[in-house]
Amino acid sequence: MDIMNYVWAFVIGGAICVVGQLLLSFTRLTSARILVVFVTAGVILGAVGVYEPLVRLAGAGATIPLTGFGYTLAKGAIEGALENGILGAVTGGVAASAAGITAAIVFGYLNAVIFKPRTKK
């Protein structure tokens, strides 16, 4: 494994996070709206083929952030549409991202069971 894989993952993933922080700091957008912007941007960039080279270059640095989730949805919808038509376009994104969604639910539940939530003071 080449060290540059790690460097590119850090640089690209960090750049995506910097964009999020800039949006939080300099706009009136809420974090929920920024989440929607990132997922939508990933869908659009994935659908037009711009995000794929970024994934090949940065690996997890591009697939782990929310834009990567949008990219996965778009890629799954496109593949589903090619295989099963309009129904595949609707179900393909969910099928492609099912493992990630399942992991988020399972680890979220485990955190809720293991740790005691508190309100911020």
Rosetta silent file (secondary structure, phi, psi, omega in degrees, C-alpha in Angstrom):
SEQUENCE: MDIMNYVWAFVIGGAICVVGQLLLSFTRLTSARILVVFVTAGVILGAVGVYEPLVRLAGAGATIPLTGFGYTLAKGAIEGALENGILGAVTGGVAASAAGITAAIVFGYLNAVIFKPRTKK
SCORE:     score description
SCORE:     0.000 S_00000001
   1 L     0.000  125.611 -178.173    0.000    0.000    0.000 S_00000001
   2 L   -78.995  139.594 -179.862    1.465    3.285   -1.104 S_00000001
   3 H   -62.507  -26.319 -179.787    1.653    6.149    1.420 S_00000001
   4 H   -65.973  -25.628  174.352    0.168    8.474   -1.203 S_00000001
   5 H   -60.264  -43.017  178.721   -3.171    6.633   -0.877 S_00000001
   6 H   -67.551  -40.982 -179.630   -3.340    7.829    2.708 S_00000001
   7 H   -62.305  -47.604 -179.856   -2.238   11.329    1.772 S_00000001
   8 H   -65.051  -39.124  176.970   -4.901   11.684   -0.933 S_00000001
   9 H   -61.168  -42.557  179.333   -7.601   10.282    1.361 S_00000001
  10 H   -66.378  -44.587 -177.093   -6.620   12.820    4.017 S_00000001
  11 H   -66.667  -49.525 -177.811   -6.428   15.744    1.585 S_00000001
  12 H   -68.764  -47.019  177.523   -9.698   15.050   -0.241 S_00000001
  13 H   -61.511  -40.315  177.408  -11.636   14.058    2.882 S_00000001
  14 H   -65.599  -38.172  178.751  -10.235   17.081    4.698 S_00000001
  15 H   -64.715  -39.327  177.373  -11.170   19.396    1.831 S_00000001
  16 H   -63.446  -41.766  178.258  -14.766   18.140    1.945 S_00000001
  17 H   -66.473  -36.150  177.315  -14.831   18.781    5.696 S_00000001
  18 H   -62.765  -42.136  177.404  -13.362   22.267    5.190 S_00000001
  19 H   -59.359  -44.014  177.360  -16.185   23.084    2.787 S_00000001
  20 H   -60.822  -43.672  179.746  -18.681   21.974    5.437 S_00000001
  21 H   -65.840  -40.168  177.275  -17.007   24.080    8.101 S_00000001
  22 H   -62.763  -40.876  176.871  -16.936   27.124    5.815 S_00000001
  23 H   -63.345  -39.542  177.378  -20.648   26.679    5.131 S_00000001
  24 H   -66.984  -40.903 -173.849  -21.323   26.472    8.871 S_00000001
  25 H   -78.464  -35.461 -170.047  -19.145   29.456    9.696 S_00000001
  26 H  -114.704    4.741  175.549  -20.011   31.887    6.926 S_00000001
  27 L  -127.482  171.730  177.185  -23.608   31.134    5.992 S_00000001
  28 L   -95.347   13.486  179.205  -26.859   30.948    7.864 S_00000001
  29 L   -69.035  138.595  174.317  -27.361   27.339    6.767 S_00000001
  30 L   -79.930  164.963  179.854  -28.180   24.884    9.521 S_00000001
  31 H   -63.576  -32.516  177.932  -26.233   21.649    9.819 S_00000001
  32 H   -65.585  -39.153  178.867  -29.283   19.733    8.552 S_00000001
  33 H   -70.712  -35.106  176.924  -29.390   21.829    5.383 S_00000001
  34 H   -65.988  -37.734  175.440  -25.666   21.377    4.842 S_00000001
  35 H   -57.676  -46.568  179.503  -26.201   17.618    5.155 S_00000001
  36 H   -64.289  -40.102  178.190  -28.798   17.823    2.381 S_00000001
  37 H   -61.320  -44.376 -178.848  -26.470   19.979    0.248 S_00000001
  38 H   -65.528  -45.824 -179.990  -23.641   17.428    0.602 S_00000001
  39 H   -63.741  -43.923  179.112  -25.808   14.397   -0.213 S_00000001
  40 H   -63.649  -41.464  177.554  -27.378   16.215   -3.171 S_00000001
  41 H   -61.638  -41.267  177.300  -23.966   17.337   -4.430 S_00000001
  42 H   -62.938  -39.109  177.876  -22.744   13.730   -4.222 S_00000001
  43 H   -64.345  -48.140 -177.626  -25.769   12.543   -6.207 S_00000001
  44 H   -64.814  -47.723 -179.560  -25.292   15.190   -8.900 S_00000001
  45 H   -65.334  -34.362  176.633  -21.518   14.745   -9.146 S_00000001
  46 H   -70.260  -38.908 -178.295  -21.942   10.969   -9.211 S_00000001
  47 H   -67.309  -35.197 -179.094  -24.643   11.093  -11.880 S_00000001
  48 L   -90.141   -0.910  175.000  -22.549   13.220  -14.245 S_00000001
  49 L    86.704   10.995 -179.059  -19.428   11.111  -13.657 S_00000001
  50 L   -82.901  -31.257 -173.821  -17.303   13.716  -11.870 S_00000001
  51 H   -79.057  -26.394 -178.760  -17.170   11.963   -8.491 S_00000001
  52 H   -56.966  -47.833  177.461  -15.897    8.586   -9.773 S_00000001
  53 H   -62.079  -32.422  177.605  -12.326    9.816  -10.486 S_00000001
  54 H   -66.099  -39.914  177.398  -12.288   11.403   -7.024 S_00000001
  55 H   -65.486  -41.435  178.226  -13.242    8.059   -5.471 S_00000001
  56 H   -64.154  -35.401 -179.302  -10.494    6.296   -7.431 S_00000001
  57 H   -77.035  -47.799 -170.009   -7.958    8.879   -6.265 S_00000001
  58 H  -102.118  -11.909  179.338   -8.978    9.338   -2.637 S_00000001
  59 L    57.640 -123.050 -177.497  -10.743    6.079   -1.749 S_00000001
  60 H   -62.940  -23.990  177.328  -12.279    6.401    1.719 S_00000001
  61 H   -63.997  -21.891  178.086  -11.495   10.120    1.751 S_00000001
  62 H  -106.805  -23.756 -176.555  -14.214   10.517   -0.872 S_00000001
  63 H   -92.460  -24.087 -177.706  -16.612    7.697    0.031 S_00000001
  64 L   -77.139  -41.518  178.707  -16.936    8.204    3.791 S_00000001
  65 L   -63.341  169.904 -176.825  -18.205   11.824    3.856 S_00000001
  66 H   -59.625  -30.010  176.469  -21.843   12.559    3.038 S_00000001
  67 H   -62.695  -32.250  176.497  -21.005   13.316   -0.569 S_00000001
  68 H   -66.693  -34.430  175.890  -19.896    9.684   -0.834 S_00000001
  69 H   -64.951  -44.259  176.881  -23.330    8.567    0.366 S_00000001
  70 H   -61.975  -41.175  177.241  -24.943   10.642   -2.370 S_00000001
  71 H   -60.224  -43.877  179.095  -22.511    9.201   -4.897 S_00000001
  72 H   -63.166  -41.492  177.266  -23.431    5.665   -3.801 S_00000001
  73 H   -60.583  -46.596 -178.913  -27.137    6.459   -4.142 S_00000001
  74 H   -64.186  -44.919 -178.946  -26.645    7.834   -7.670 S_00000001
  75 H   -62.325  -43.483  178.487  -24.430    4.960   -8.770 S_00000001
  76 H   -65.313  -39.502  179.197  -26.904    2.397   -7.433 S_00000001
  77 H   -66.292  -40.621  179.252  -29.866    4.147   -9.057 S_00000001
  78 H   -65.576  -47.043  178.927  -28.108    4.300  -12.430 S_00000001
  79 H   -63.510  -41.104  178.124  -27.085    0.635  -12.275 S_00000001
  80 H   -63.817  -39.007  178.743  -30.582   -0.359  -11.105 S_00000001
  81 H   -66.035  -38.787  178.936  -32.189    1.593  -13.926 S_00000001
  82 H   -66.578  -33.736 -178.200  -29.971   -0.095  -16.499 S_00000001
  83 H   -85.401  -42.119 -169.779  -30.857   -3.538  -15.137 S_00000001
  84 H  -126.843   13.406  178.234  -34.535   -3.148  -14.146 S_00000001
  85 H    73.707 -147.389 -173.915  -35.846    0.043  -15.692 S_00000001
  86 H   -64.283  -36.590  177.708  -37.747    2.629  -13.669 S_00000001
  87 H   -64.554  -38.075  176.982  -38.276    0.314  -10.692 S_00000001
  88 H   -66.132  -32.423  177.054  -34.526   -0.308  -10.562 S_00000001
  89 H   -65.250  -34.412 -179.814  -33.901    3.433  -10.547 S_00000001
  90 H   -77.730  -41.476 -175.093  -36.039    3.725   -7.422 S_00000001
  91 H   -91.761  -19.463 -174.832  -34.662    0.676   -5.584 S_00000001
  92 H   -63.084  -39.946 -179.983  -31.060    0.662   -6.839 S_00000001
  93 H   -65.517  -41.176  179.265  -29.839    3.509   -4.625 S_00000001
  94 H   -67.771  -41.734  179.273  -31.261    1.956   -1.488 S_00000001
  95 H   -63.868  -39.303 -178.463  -29.846   -1.463   -2.361 S_00000001
  96 H   -68.687  -31.782 -176.432  -26.406    0.020   -3.056 S_00000001
  97 H  -103.171    8.730 -175.753  -26.286    1.894    0.239 S_00000001
  98 H   -59.284  -40.795 -178.744  -28.004   -0.732    2.408 S_00000001
  99 H   -64.089  -43.137  178.794  -24.799   -1.869    4.139 S_00000001
 100 H   -65.695  -40.617  178.113  -23.876    1.679    5.137 S_00000001
 101 H   -64.934  -43.549  178.657  -27.373    2.445    6.375 S_00000001
 102 H   -61.869  -43.839  178.857  -27.450   -0.796    8.366 S_00000001
 103 H   -61.770  -41.472  179.192  -24.059   -0.066    9.924 S_00000001
 104 H   -62.761  -41.110  179.586  -25.196    3.425   10.958 S_00000001
 105 H   -67.220  -46.564 -177.919  -28.324    2.018   12.609 S_00000001
 106 H   -63.684  -48.260 -178.233  -26.478   -0.798   14.400 S_00000001
 107 H   -70.332  -32.743  174.314  -23.631    1.375   15.698 S_00000001
 108 H   -63.735  -42.558  178.028  -26.038    4.149   16.666 S_00000001
 109 H   -64.940  -44.881  179.231  -28.093    1.652   18.644 S_00000001
 110 H   -61.016  -40.302  176.299  -25.004    0.181   20.319 S_00000001
 111 H   -62.757  -38.965  179.488  -23.863    3.670   21.337 S_00000001
 112 H   -67.028  -34.090 -179.947  -27.287    4.367   22.800 S_00000001
 113 H   -76.779  -41.145 -174.074  -27.173    1.127   24.788 S_00000001
 114 H   -78.040  -42.967 -173.593  -23.575    1.443   26.010 S_00000001
 115 L  -104.722  148.878  178.863  -23.353    5.152   26.814 S_00000001
 116 L   -92.633  116.537 -179.726  -25.640    7.302   28.924 S_00000001
 117 L   -70.589  145.324  176.979  -26.792   10.371   26.968 S_00000001
 118 L  -133.659  156.595  174.204  -26.622   13.756   28.677 S_00000001
 119 L   -86.015  151.561  177.202  -27.713   17.214   27.720 S_00000001
 120 L   -73.411  147.485  177.017  -25.073   19.874   27.149 S_00000001
 121 L  -108.116    0.000    0.000  -24.633   22.485   29.833 S_00000001
